[in-house]
mmCIF file of N, CA and C and ligand atoms in Angstrom:
data_model
loop_
_atom_site.group_PDB
_atom_site.id
_atom_site.type_symbol
_atom_site.label_atom_id
_atom_site.label_comp_id
_atom_site.label_asym_id
_atom_site.label_seq_id
_atom_site.Cartn_x
_atom_site.Cartn_y
_atom_site.Cartn_z
ATOM 1 N N MET A 1 -24.254 13.986 21.988
ATOM 2 C CA MET A 1 -25.230 13.252 21.187
ATOM 3 C C MET A 1 -24.660 11.921 21.223
ATOM 4 N N LYS A 2 -25.379 10.965 21.360
ATOM 5 C CA LYS A 2 -25.118 9.382 21.473
ATOM 6 C C LYS A 2 -25.772 8.588 20.362
ATOM 7 N N ILE A 3 -24.960 8.020 19.437
ATOM 8 C CA ILE A 3 -25.649 7.051 18.479
ATOM 9 C C ILE A 3 -25.252 5.548 18.704
ATOM 10 N N LEU A 4 -26.292 4.804 18.706
ATOM 11 C CA LEU A 4 -26.131 3.333 18.876
ATOM 12 C C LEU A 4 -25.820 2.715 17.540
ATOM 13 N N VAL A 5 -24.810 1.946 17.214
ATOM 14 C CA VAL A 5 -24.472 1.329 15.915
ATOM 15 C C VAL A 5 -24.838 -0.106 16.031
ATOM 16 N N ILE A 6 -25.819 -0.470 15.435
ATOM 17 C CA ILE A 6 -26.199 -1.970 15.632
ATOM 18 C C ILE A 6 -25.740 -2.752 14.226
ATOM 19 N N ASN A 7 -25.010 -3.886 14.492
ATOM 20 C CA ASN A 7 -24.767 -4.848 13.318
ATOM 21 C C ASN A 7 -25.355 -6.061 13.691
ATOM 22 N N GLY A 8 -26.098 -6.653 12.530
ATOM 23 C CA GLY A 8 -26.741 -7.902 12.688
ATOM 24 C C GLY A 8 -26.012 -9.092 12.404
ATOM 25 N N PRO A 9 -26.677 -10.290 12.186
ATOM 26 C CA PRO A 9 -26.069 -11.530 11.977
ATOM 27 C C PRO A 9 -24.821 -11.634 10.834
ATOM 28 N N ASN A 10 -23.852 -12.278 11.202
ATOM 29 C CA ASN A 10 -22.677 -12.565 10.434
ATOM 30 C C ASN A 10 -21.722 -11.267 10.303
ATOM 31 N N MET A 11 -22.048 -10.218 10.817
ATOM 32 C CA MET A 11 -21.320 -9.096 10.728
ATOM 33 C C MET A 11 -20.048 -9.225 11.537
ATOM 34 N N ASP A 12 -20.096 -10.034 12.431
ATOM 35 C CA ASP A 12 -18.836 -10.358 13.333
ATOM 36 C C ASP A 12 -17.869 -11.179 12.440
ATOM 37 N N MET A 13 -18.253 -11.588 11.304
ATOM 38 C CA MET A 13 -17.340 -12.327 10.413
ATOM 39 C C MET A 13 -16.761 -11.520 9.374
ATOM 40 N N LEU A 14 -16.821 -10.112 9.488
ATOM 41 C CA LEU A 14 -16.170 -9.307 8.542
ATOM 42 C C LEU A 14 -14.709 -9.532 8.645
ATOM 43 N N GLY A 15 -13.962 -9.456 7.449
ATOM 44 C CA GLY A 15 -12.572 -9.745 7.559
ATOM 45 C C GLY A 15 -12.374 -10.946 6.745
ATOM 46 N N LYS A 16 -13.114 -12.034 7.256
ATOM 47 C CA LYS A 16 -13.028 -13.487 6.670
ATOM 48 C C LYS A 16 -14.217 -13.714 5.629
ATOM 49 N N ARG A 17 -15.346 -12.922 5.882
ATOM 50 C CA ARG A 17 -16.456 -13.150 5.113
ATOM 51 C C ARG A 17 -16.452 -12.446 3.744
ATOM 52 N N ASN A 18 -16.480 -13.155 2.573
ATOM 53 C CA ASN A 18 -16.447 -12.697 1.326
ATOM 54 C C ASN A 18 -15.919 -11.295 1.099
ATOM 55 N N PRO A 19 -14.603 -11.298 1.281
ATOM 56 C CA PRO A 19 -13.783 -9.917 1.059
ATOM 57 C C PRO A 19 -14.155 -9.205 -0.092
ATOM 58 N N ALA A 20 -14.444 -9.963 -1.196
ATOM 59 C CA ALA A 20 -14.638 -9.224 -2.549
ATOM 60 C C ALA A 20 -15.955 -8.358 -2.405
ATOM 61 N N LEU A 21 -16.907 -8.677 -1.487
ATOM 62 C CA LEU A 21 -18.123 -8.117 -1.357
ATOM 63 C C LEU A 21 -18.019 -7.010 -0.327
ATOM 64 N N TYR A 22 -17.465 -7.535 0.834
ATOM 65 C CA TYR A 22 -17.628 -6.684 2.077
ATOM 66 C C TYR A 22 -16.269 -6.116 2.587
ATOM 67 N N GLY A 23 -15.192 -6.299 1.761
ATOM 68 C CA GLY A 23 -13.803 -5.785 2.197
ATOM 69 C C GLY A 23 -13.218 -6.645 3.192
ATOM 70 N N ASP A 24 -11.969 -6.207 3.580
ATOM 71 C CA ASP A 24 -11.188 -7.103 4.403
ATOM 72 C C ASP A 24 -10.949 -6.521 5.896
ATOM 73 N N MET A 25 -11.696 -5.538 6.113
ATOM 74 C CA MET A 25 -11.621 -4.960 7.442
ATOM 75 C C MET A 25 -12.565 -5.713 8.412
ATOM 76 N N THR A 26 -12.043 -5.853 9.728
ATOM 77 C CA THR A 26 -12.791 -6.694 10.602
ATOM 78 C C THR A 26 -13.903 -5.727 11.102
ATOM 79 N N LEU A 27 -14.812 -6.294 11.802
ATOM 80 C CA LEU A 27 -15.865 -5.561 12.447
ATOM 81 C C LEU A 27 -15.198 -4.469 13.531
ATOM 82 N N LYS A 28 -14.235 -4.912 14.285
ATOM 83 C CA LYS A 28 -13.434 -4.027 15.157
ATOM 84 C C LYS A 28 -12.973 -2.939 14.567
ATOM 85 N N GLN A 29 -12.203 -3.286 13.496
ATOM 86 C CA GLN A 29 -11.483 -2.263 12.704
ATOM 87 C C GLN A 29 -12.495 -1.036 12.121
ATOM 88 N N LEU A 30 -13.585 -1.731 11.466
ATOM 89 C CA LEU A 30 -14.664 -0.815 10.937
ATOM 90 C C LEU A 30 -15.293 0.069 12.080
ATOM 91 N N SER A 31 -15.513 -0.535 13.183
ATOM 92 C CA SER A 31 -16.091 0.244 14.338
ATOM 93 C C SER A 31 -15.257 1.253 14.792
ATOM 94 N N LYS A 32 -13.877 1.040 14.806
ATOM 95 C CA LYS A 32 -12.969 2.085 15.176
ATOM 96 C C LYS A 32 -13.015 3.248 14.392
ATOM 97 N N LYS A 33 -13.058 3.017 13.030
ATOM 98 C CA LYS A 33 -13.044 4.093 12.044
ATOM 99 C C LYS A 33 -14.469 4.985 12.169
ATOM 100 N N VAL A 34 -15.463 4.179 12.444
ATOM 101 C CA VAL A 34 -16.792 4.828 12.545
ATOM 102 C C VAL A 34 -16.780 5.610 13.900
ATOM 103 N N SER A 35 -16.296 5.174 14.924
ATOM 104 C CA SER A 35 -16.037 5.818 16.192
ATOM 105 C C SER A 35 -15.169 7.109 16.131
ATOM 106 N N ASP A 36 -14.074 6.974 15.467
ATOM 107 C CA ASP A 36 -13.121 8.097 15.248
ATOM 108 C C ASP A 36 -13.791 9.208 14.427
ATOM 109 N N PHE A 37 -14.422 8.832 13.354
ATOM 110 C CA PHE A 37 -15.143 9.734 12.413
ATOM 111 C C PHE A 37 -16.276 10.505 13.334
ATOM 112 N N ALA A 38 -17.013 9.757 14.034
ATOM 113 C CA ALA A 38 -18.111 10.355 14.834
ATOM 114 C C ALA A 38 -17.595 11.325 15.853
ATOM 115 N N LYS A 39 -16.437 10.895 16.489
ATOM 116 C CA LYS A 39 -15.849 11.708 17.610
ATOM 117 C C LYS A 39 -15.477 13.160 17.077
ATOM 118 N N LYS A 40 -15.010 13.078 15.880
ATOM 119 C CA LYS A 40 -14.607 14.402 15.254
ATOM 120 C C LYS A 40 -15.934 15.309 15.090
ATOM 121 N N LYS A 41 -17.014 14.700 15.120
ATOM 122 C CA LYS A 41 -18.202 15.543 14.845
ATOM 123 C C LYS A 41 -18.885 15.761 16.294
ATOM 124 N N GLY A 42 -18.198 15.316 17.337
ATOM 125 C CA GLY A 42 -18.710 15.485 18.649
ATOM 126 C C GLY A 42 -19.813 14.444 19.007
ATOM 127 N N VAL A 43 -19.740 13.315 18.328
ATOM 128 C CA VAL A 43 -20.821 12.203 18.576
ATOM 129 C C VAL A 43 -20.332 11.098 19.063
ATOM 130 N N LYS A 44 -20.827 10.555 20.207
ATOM 131 C CA LYS A 44 -20.375 9.449 20.950
ATOM 132 C C LYS A 44 -20.995 8.287 20.261
ATOM 133 N N THR A 45 -20.308 7.116 20.018
ATOM 134 C CA THR A 45 -20.876 6.039 19.409
ATOM 135 C C THR A 45 -20.800 4.666 20.367
ATOM 136 N N VAL A 46 -21.950 3.964 20.488
ATOM 137 C CA VAL A 46 -21.816 2.713 21.200
ATOM 138 C C VAL A 46 -22.195 1.651 20.297
ATOM 139 N N PHE A 47 -21.447 0.491 20.280
ATOM 140 C CA PHE A 47 -21.595 -0.638 19.271
ATOM 141 C C PHE A 47 -22.245 -1.731 19.896
ATOM 142 N N PHE A 48 -23.133 -2.497 19.112
ATOM 143 C CA PHE A 48 -23.752 -3.706 19.433
ATOM 144 C C PHE A 48 -23.980 -4.456 18.259
ATOM 145 N N GLN A 49 -23.562 -5.808 18.442
ATOM 146 C CA GLN A 49 -23.559 -6.726 17.344
ATOM 147 C C GLN A 49 -24.356 -8.053 17.863
ATOM 148 N N SER A 50 -25.102 -8.596 17.158
ATOM 149 C CA SER A 50 -25.998 -9.714 17.502
ATOM 150 C C SER A 50 -26.498 -10.409 16.346
ATOM 151 N N ALA A 51 -26.563 -11.789 16.372
ATOM 152 C CA ALA A 51 -27.245 -12.547 15.426
ATOM 153 C C ALA A 51 -28.733 -12.773 15.773
ATOM 154 N N CYS A 52 -29.019 -12.280 17.004
ATOM 155 C CA CYS A 52 -30.544 -12.646 17.580
ATOM 156 C C CYS A 52 -31.445 -11.418 17.258
ATOM 157 N N GLU A 53 -32.414 -11.688 16.422
ATOM 158 C CA GLU A 53 -33.365 -10.717 16.135
ATOM 159 C C GLU A 53 -34.155 -10.061 17.362
ATOM 160 N N GLY A 54 -34.412 -10.843 18.343
ATOM 161 C CA GLY A 54 -35.214 -10.277 19.553
ATOM 162 C C GLY A 54 -34.151 -9.371 20.276
ATOM 163 N N LYS A 55 -32.872 -9.696 20.375
ATOM 164 C CA LYS A 55 -31.983 -8.707 21.080
ATOM 165 C C LYS A 55 -31.783 -7.488 20.335
ATOM 166 N N ILE A 56 -31.823 -7.554 18.963
ATOM 167 C CA ILE A 56 -31.753 -6.369 18.228
ATOM 168 C C ILE A 56 -33.053 -5.432 18.520
ATOM 169 N N VAL A 57 -34.210 -6.149 18.460
ATOM 170 C CA VAL A 57 -35.562 -5.316 18.839
ATOM 171 C C VAL A 57 -35.429 -4.634 20.086
ATOM 172 N N ARG A 58 -34.784 -5.554 20.995
ATOM 173 C CA ARG A 58 -34.801 -4.958 22.419
ATOM 174 C C ARG A 58 -33.986 -3.681 22.479
ATOM 175 N N MET A 59 -32.751 -3.840 21.940
ATOM 176 C CA MET A 59 -31.727 -2.659 21.855
ATOM 177 C C MET A 59 -32.356 -1.466 21.171
ATOM 178 N N ILE A 60 -33.006 -1.623 20.082
ATOM 179 C CA ILE A 60 -33.715 -0.506 19.396
ATOM 180 C C ILE A 60 -34.629 0.202 20.212
ATOM 181 N N ASN A 61 -35.487 -0.651 20.908
ATOM 182 C CA ASN A 61 -36.546 0.003 21.857
ATOM 183 C C ASN A 61 -36.003 0.576 23.097
ATOM 184 N N ARG A 62 -35.054 -0.158 23.772
ATOM 185 C CA ARG A 62 -34.662 0.170 25.081
ATOM 186 C C ARG A 62 -33.506 1.003 25.347
ATOM 187 N N PHE A 63 -32.491 0.929 24.357
ATOM 188 C CA PHE A 63 -31.074 1.513 24.598
ATOM 189 C C PHE A 63 -31.327 3.078 24.586
ATOM 190 N N PRO A 64 -30.883 3.686 25.611
ATOM 191 C CA PRO A 64 -31.071 5.155 25.657
ATOM 192 C C PRO A 64 -29.970 5.754 24.704
ATOM 193 N N CYS A 65 -30.385 6.523 23.651
ATOM 194 C CA CYS A 65 -29.541 7.097 22.645
ATOM 195 C C CYS A 65 -30.311 8.045 21.947
ATOM 196 N N ASP A 66 -29.603 8.925 21.023
ATOM 197 C CA ASP A 66 -30.288 9.922 20.307
ATOM 198 C C ASP A 66 -30.618 9.429 18.885
ATOM 199 N N GLY A 67 -30.012 8.471 18.441
ATOM 200 C CA GLY A 67 -30.288 8.041 17.119
ATOM 201 C C GLY A 67 -29.593 6.634 16.815
ATOM 202 N N ILE A 68 -29.901 5.937 15.845
ATOM 203 C CA ILE A 68 -29.468 4.490 15.725
ATOM 204 C C ILE A 68 -28.959 4.339 14.192
ATOM 205 N N LEU A 69 -27.825 3.842 14.068
ATOM 206 C CA LEU A 69 -27.231 3.425 12.711
ATOM 207 C C LEU A 69 -27.408 1.937 12.770
ATOM 208 N N LEU A 70 -28.249 1.447 11.795
ATOM 209 C CA LEU A 70 -28.510 -0.020 11.708
ATOM 210 C C LEU A 70 -28.201 -0.731 10.566
ATOM 211 N N ASN A 71 -27.110 -1.678 10.590
ATOM 212 C CA ASN A 71 -27.101 -2.661 9.538
ATOM 213 C C ASN A 71 -27.539 -4.048 10.096
ATOM 214 N N ALA A 72 -28.780 -4.257 9.859
ATOM 215 C CA ALA A 72 -29.403 -5.522 10.277
ATOM 216 C C ALA A 72 -29.074 -6.664 9.516
ATOM 217 N N ALA A 73 -28.174 -6.580 8.570
ATOM 218 C CA ALA A 73 -27.571 -7.599 7.697
ATOM 219 C C ALA A 73 -28.928 -8.305 7.058
ATOM 220 N N ALA A 74 -28.834 -9.695 7.167
ATOM 221 C CA ALA A 74 -30.002 -10.439 6.433
ATOM 222 C C ALA A 74 -31.424 -10.048 6.863
ATOM 223 N N TYR A 75 -31.563 -9.820 8.185
ATOM 224 C CA TYR A 75 -32.882 -9.334 8.755
ATOM 225 C C TYR A 75 -33.458 -8.001 8.079
ATOM 226 N N SER A 76 -32.659 -7.292 7.242
ATOM 227 C CA SER A 76 -33.091 -6.077 6.602
ATOM 228 C C SER A 76 -34.106 -6.538 5.526
ATOM 229 N N HIS A 77 -34.053 -7.710 5.207
ATOM 230 C CA HIS A 77 -34.855 -8.195 4.055
ATOM 231 C C HIS A 77 -36.057 -9.208 4.574
ATOM 232 N N THR A 78 -36.006 -9.217 5.936
ATOM 233 C CA THR A 78 -36.938 -10.306 6.160
ATOM 234 C C THR A 78 -37.754 -9.897 7.594
ATOM 235 N N SER A 79 -37.214 -8.943 8.353
ATOM 236 C CA SER A 79 -37.740 -8.875 9.710
ATOM 237 C C SER A 79 -38.874 -7.809 9.971
ATOM 238 N N ILE A 80 -40.135 -8.248 10.208
ATOM 239 C CA ILE A 80 -41.227 -7.319 10.539
ATOM 240 C C ILE A 80 -40.991 -6.938 11.926
ATOM 241 N N ALA A 81 -40.380 -7.814 12.770
ATOM 242 C CA ALA A 81 -40.267 -7.353 14.165
ATOM 243 C C ALA A 81 -39.344 -6.092 14.321
ATOM 244 N N ILE A 82 -38.161 -6.235 13.431
ATOM 245 C CA ILE A 82 -37.299 -5.135 13.564
ATOM 246 C C ILE A 82 -37.958 -3.969 12.957
ATOM 247 N N ARG A 83 -38.727 -4.030 11.847
ATOM 248 C CA ARG A 83 -39.371 -2.914 11.259
ATOM 249 C C ARG A 83 -40.367 -2.294 12.292
ATOM 250 N N ASP A 84 -41.061 -3.003 13.021
ATOM 251 C CA ASP A 84 -41.968 -2.578 14.017
ATOM 252 C C ASP A 84 -41.301 -1.832 15.085
ATOM 253 N N ALA A 85 -40.197 -2.289 15.574
ATOM 254 C CA ALA A 85 -39.339 -1.720 16.538
ATOM 255 C C ALA A 85 -38.817 -0.367 16.116
ATOM 256 N N ILE A 86 -38.422 -0.228 14.899
ATOM 257 C CA ILE A 86 -37.812 0.958 14.420
ATOM 258 C C ILE A 86 -39.006 1.949 14.450
ATOM 259 N N GLU A 87 -40.247 1.513 13.912
ATOM 260 C CA GLU A 87 -41.479 2.413 13.869
ATOM 261 C C GLU A 87 -41.801 2.951 15.193
ATOM 262 N N CYS A 88 -41.752 2.155 16.332
ATOM 263 C CA CYS A 88 -42.273 2.448 17.598
ATOM 264 C C CYS A 88 -41.244 3.170 18.595
ATOM 265 N N CYS A 89 -39.944 2.988 18.260
ATOM 266 C CA CYS A 89 -38.946 3.311 19.311
ATOM 267 C C CYS A 89 -38.833 4.879 19.600
ATOM 268 N N GLY A 90 -39.308 5.628 18.574
ATOM 269 C CA GLY A 90 -39.297 7.192 18.865
ATOM 270 C C GLY A 90 -37.879 7.839 18.648
ATOM 271 N N LYS A 91 -36.951 6.939 17.837
ATOM 272 C CA LYS A 91 -35.721 7.598 17.595
ATOM 273 C C LYS A 91 -35.551 7.492 16.062
ATOM 274 N N LYS A 92 -34.549 8.386 15.594
ATOM 275 C CA LYS A 92 -34.383 8.331 14.160
ATOM 276 C C LYS A 92 -33.477 7.163 13.947
ATOM 277 N N VAL A 93 -33.882 6.401 12.953
ATOM 278 C CA VAL A 93 -32.991 5.279 12.535
ATOM 279 C C VAL A 93 -32.477 5.144 11.201
ATOM 280 N N VAL A 94 -31.327 5.086 10.901
ATOM 281 C CA VAL A 94 -30.718 5.097 9.582
ATOM 282 C C VAL A 94 -30.115 3.613 9.262
ATOM 283 N N GLU A 95 -30.665 3.296 8.070
ATOM 284 C CA GLU A 95 -30.104 1.807 7.622
ATOM 285 C C GLU A 95 -28.916 1.893 6.722
ATOM 286 N N VAL A 96 -28.021 0.991 7.008
ATOM 287 C CA VAL A 96 -26.767 1.066 6.171
ATOM 288 C C VAL A 96 -26.460 -0.339 5.762
ATOM 289 N N HIS A 97 -25.685 -0.408 4.660
ATOM 290 C CA HIS A 97 -25.241 -1.844 4.078
ATOM 291 C C HIS A 97 -23.836 -1.570 3.432
ATOM 292 N N LEU A 98 -22.913 -2.412 3.603
ATOM 293 C CA LEU A 98 -21.577 -2.251 2.925
ATOM 294 C C LEU A 98 -21.843 -2.379 1.512
ATOM 295 N N SER A 99 -22.505 -3.497 1.157
ATOM 296 C CA SER A 99 -22.611 -3.763 -0.358
ATOM 297 C C SER A 99 -23.932 -3.090 -0.943
ATOM 298 N N ASP A 100 -23.671 -3.265 -2.244
ATOM 299 C CA ASP A 100 -24.918 -2.533 -3.050
ATOM 300 C C ASP A 100 -26.147 -3.751 -3.067
ATOM 301 N N VAL A 101 -26.985 -3.681 -2.121
ATOM 302 C CA VAL A 101 -28.117 -4.575 -2.071
ATOM 303 C C VAL A 101 -29.156 -4.544 -3.186
ATOM 304 N N THR A 102 -29.124 -3.485 -3.772
ATOM 305 C CA THR A 102 -29.978 -3.301 -5.094
ATOM 306 C C THR A 102 -29.456 -4.036 -6.280
ATOM 307 N N ALA A 103 -28.145 -4.411 -6.264
ATOM 308 C CA ALA A 103 -27.536 -4.984 -7.484
ATOM 309 C C ALA A 103 -27.154 -6.494 -7.159
ATOM 310 N N ARG A 104 -27.852 -7.117 -6.254
ATOM 311 C CA ARG A 104 -27.471 -8.504 -5.920
ATOM 312 C C ARG A 104 -28.657 -9.283 -6.081
ATOM 313 N N GLU A 105 -28.784 -10.504 -5.480
ATOM 314 C CA GLU A 105 -29.959 -11.293 -5.508
ATOM 315 C C GLU A 105 -31.165 -10.690 -5.358
ATOM 316 N N ASP A 106 -32.315 -11.133 -5.940
ATOM 317 C CA ASP A 106 -33.651 -10.446 -5.741
ATOM 318 C C ASP A 106 -34.047 -10.292 -4.327
ATOM 319 N N PHE A 107 -33.725 -11.368 -3.508
ATOM 320 C CA PHE A 107 -34.344 -11.321 -2.213
ATOM 321 C C PHE A 107 -33.604 -10.192 -1.335
ATOM 322 N N ARG A 108 -32.435 -9.729 -1.839
ATOM 323 C CA ARG A 108 -31.819 -8.511 -1.147
ATOM 324 C C ARG A 108 -32.350 -7.350 -1.446
ATOM 325 N N LYS A 109 -33.202 -7.331 -2.654
ATOM 326 C CA LYS A 109 -33.733 -6.033 -3.007
ATOM 327 C C LYS A 109 -35.027 -5.709 -2.204
ATOM 328 N N VAL A 110 -35.561 -6.688 -1.465
ATOM 329 C CA VAL A 110 -36.583 -6.500 -0.435
ATOM 330 C C VAL A 110 -36.151 -5.587 0.646
ATOM 331 N N ARG A 111 -36.690 -4.403 0.783
ATOM 332 C CA ARG A 111 -36.314 -3.467 1.939
ATOM 333 C C ARG A 111 -37.353 -3.451 2.882
ATOM 334 N N MET A 112 -37.232 -4.242 3.859
ATOM 335 C CA MET A 112 -38.344 -4.414 4.919
ATOM 336 C C MET A 112 -38.468 -3.081 5.600
ATOM 337 N N PHE A 113 -37.357 -2.373 5.820
ATOM 338 C CA PHE A 113 -37.550 -1.145 6.637
ATOM 339 C C PHE A 113 -37.846 0.127 5.857
ATOM 340 N N ASP A 114 -38.198 -0.060 4.633
ATOM 341 C CA ASP A 114 -38.509 1.038 3.674
ATOM 342 C C ASP A 114 -39.754 1.971 4.375
ATOM 343 N N GLY A 115 -39.647 3.171 4.565
ATOM 344 C CA GLY A 115 -40.876 3.879 5.073
ATOM 345 C C GLY A 115 -40.731 4.173 6.448
ATOM 346 N N VAL A 116 -39.925 3.416 7.291
ATOM 347 C CA VAL A 116 -39.725 3.617 8.652
ATOM 348 C C VAL A 116 -38.339 4.134 9.045
ATOM 349 N N VAL A 117 -37.331 4.032 8.180
ATOM 350 C CA VAL A 117 -35.984 4.487 8.507
ATOM 351 C C VAL A 117 -35.869 5.939 7.785
ATOM 352 N N ALA A 118 -35.112 6.739 8.450
ATOM 353 C CA ALA A 118 -34.951 8.147 7.897
ATOM 354 C C ALA A 118 -34.165 7.992 6.681
ATOM 355 N N ALA A 119 -33.243 7.279 6.518
ATOM 356 C CA ALA A 119 -32.409 7.190 5.227
ATOM 357 C C ALA A 119 -31.724 5.824 5.140
ATOM 358 N N CYS A 120 -31.363 5.573 3.864
ATOM 359 C CA CYS A 120 -30.580 4.314 3.674
ATOM 360 C C CYS A 120 -29.299 4.556 2.872
ATOM 361 N N PHE A 121 -28.204 4.148 3.256
ATOM 362 C CA PHE A 121 -26.817 4.365 2.638
ATOM 363 C C PHE A 121 -26.320 2.888 2.399
ATOM 364 N N TYR A 122 -25.960 2.658 1.177
ATOM 365 C CA TYR A 122 -25.630 1.279 0.850
ATOM 366 C C TYR A 122 -24.589 1.287 -0.334
ATOM 367 N N GLY A 123 -23.767 0.181 -0.387
ATOM 368 C CA GLY A 123 -22.879 0.052 -1.619
ATOM 369 C C GLY A 123 -21.619 0.704 -1.570
ATOM 370 N N LYS A 124 -21.224 1.480 -0.363
ATOM 371 C CA LYS A 124 -20.068 2.253 -0.284
ATOM 372 C C LYS A 124 -19.034 1.651 0.710
ATOM 373 N N GLY A 125 -19.235 0.372 1.146
ATOM 374 C CA GLY A 125 -18.420 -0.078 2.244
ATOM 375 C C GLY A 125 -18.485 0.758 3.430
ATOM 376 N N LEU A 126 -17.308 1.033 4.053
ATOM 377 C CA LEU A 126 -17.093 1.846 5.255
ATOM 378 C C LEU A 126 -17.896 3.209 5.001
ATOM 379 N N ASN A 127 -17.823 3.772 3.883
ATOM 380 C CA ASN A 127 -18.495 5.053 3.542
ATOM 381 C C ASN A 127 -19.867 5.154 3.783
ATOM 382 N N SER A 128 -20.606 3.923 3.647
ATOM 383 C CA SER A 128 -22.103 3.888 3.925
ATOM 384 C C SER A 128 -22.292 4.176 5.404
ATOM 385 N N TYR A 129 -21.499 3.545 6.250
ATOM 386 C CA TYR A 129 -21.627 3.924 7.624
ATOM 387 C C TYR A 129 -21.310 5.379 7.944
ATOM 388 N N LEU A 130 -20.340 5.917 7.435
ATOM 389 C CA LEU A 130 -19.813 7.254 7.590
ATOM 390 C C LEU A 130 -21.020 8.365 7.146
ATOM 391 N N GLU A 131 -21.453 7.932 6.027
ATOM 392 C CA GLU A 131 -22.488 8.816 5.564
ATOM 393 C C GLU A 131 -23.702 8.894 6.473
ATOM 394 N N GLY A 132 -23.987 7.686 7.124
ATOM 395 C CA GLY A 132 -25.240 7.340 7.904
ATOM 396 C C GLY A 132 -24.920 8.268 9.263
ATOM 397 N N ILE A 133 -23.636 8.198 9.713
ATOM 398 C CA ILE A 133 -23.304 8.982 10.931
ATOM 399 C C ILE A 133 -23.575 10.581 10.679
ATOM 400 N N ASP A 134 -22.989 10.892 9.539
ATOM 401 C CA ASP A 134 -23.146 12.358 8.996
ATOM 402 C C ASP A 134 -24.521 12.762 9.030
ATOM 403 N N PHE A 135 -25.374 11.991 8.431
ATOM 404 C CA PHE A 135 -26.760 12.223 8.301
ATOM 405 C C PHE A 135 -27.441 12.312 9.687
ATOM 406 N N LEU A 136 -27.219 11.425 10.626
ATOM 407 C CA LEU A 136 -27.660 11.471 12.013
ATOM 408 C C LEU A 136 -27.208 12.727 12.700
ATOM 409 N N ALA A 137 -25.962 12.986 12.545
ATOM 410 C CA ALA A 137 -25.339 14.115 13.403
ATOM 411 C C ALA A 137 -26.076 15.381 12.852
ATOM 412 N N THR A 138 -26.313 15.486 11.532
ATOM 413 C CA THR A 138 -27.015 16.674 11.091
ATOM 414 C C THR A 138 -28.538 16.681 11.444
ATOM 415 N N GLU A 139 -29.205 15.636 11.289
ATOM 416 C CA GLU A 139 -30.559 15.599 11.456
ATOM 417 C C GLU A 139 -31.010 15.533 13.002
ATOM 418 N N VAL A 140 -30.294 14.822 13.723
ATOM 419 C CA VAL A 140 -30.630 14.730 15.143
ATOM 420 C C VAL A 140 -29.885 15.782 15.939
ATOM 421 N N GLY A 141 -28.636 16.054 15.522
ATOM 422 C CA GLY A 141 -27.864 17.035 16.434
ATOM 423 C C GLY A 141 -28.216 18.437 16.243
ATOM 424 N N ALA A 142 -28.982 18.739 15.064
ATOM 425 C CA ALA A 142 -29.331 20.146 14.731
ATOM 426 C C ALA A 142 -30.383 20.615 15.749
HETATM 427 C C1 DQA B 219 -25.326 -6.550 4.307
HETATM 428 C C2 DQA B 219 -26.345 -6.890 3.169
HETATM 429 C C3 DQA B 219 -27.242 -8.085 3.325
HETATM 430 O O1 DQA B 219 -27.890 -8.537 2.256
HETATM 431 C C4 DQA B 219 -26.409 -9.269 3.901
HETATM 432 O O2 DQA B 219 -27.358 -10.256 4.313
HETATM 433 C C5 DQA B 219 -25.518 -8.995 5.030
HETATM 434 C C6 DQA B 219 -24.639 -7.793 4.860
HETATM 435 C C7 DQA B 219 -24.376 -5.398 3.894
HETATM 436 O O3 DQA B 219 -23.776 -4.783 4.649
HETATM 437 O O4 DQA B 219 -24.010 -5.314 2.596
HETATM 438 O O5 DQA B 219 -25.210 -9.682 5.940
HETATM 439 O O6 DQA B 219 -26.279 -5.907 5.158
#
């Protein structure tokens, strides 16, 4: 089983970016932890990060995989294009966020992917990603 892990804009700044909110791990360190966790479940992970909405849409639609773990970052609150891609890609997509988007600014409470993602895990830092992997391994791998 292969899961594509997509991180959106500014996620490459983890480690430097507002550590009080997002922790002090870099994206590379976080990805290694996600990959190690997935491996123990017999799941292969492939990582993609981009600030470009169109590139994220293309990966969702075209990348051959069994499921997608998606932190579209700010696009999670704005992108109809990514919502449409999730809806038509034919794969199970799980949304994740490091921070608790429900307890921040009002614009972050907009969940543009609500209704098209299989689940959403947020507010638990790295554990949001691990819970997402766990969910996909159970839902898709079963
Ligand atoms: C984020 C939350 C978003 O609101 C924000 O724009 C991000 C990161 C998170 O992981 O907590 O870039 O997706």
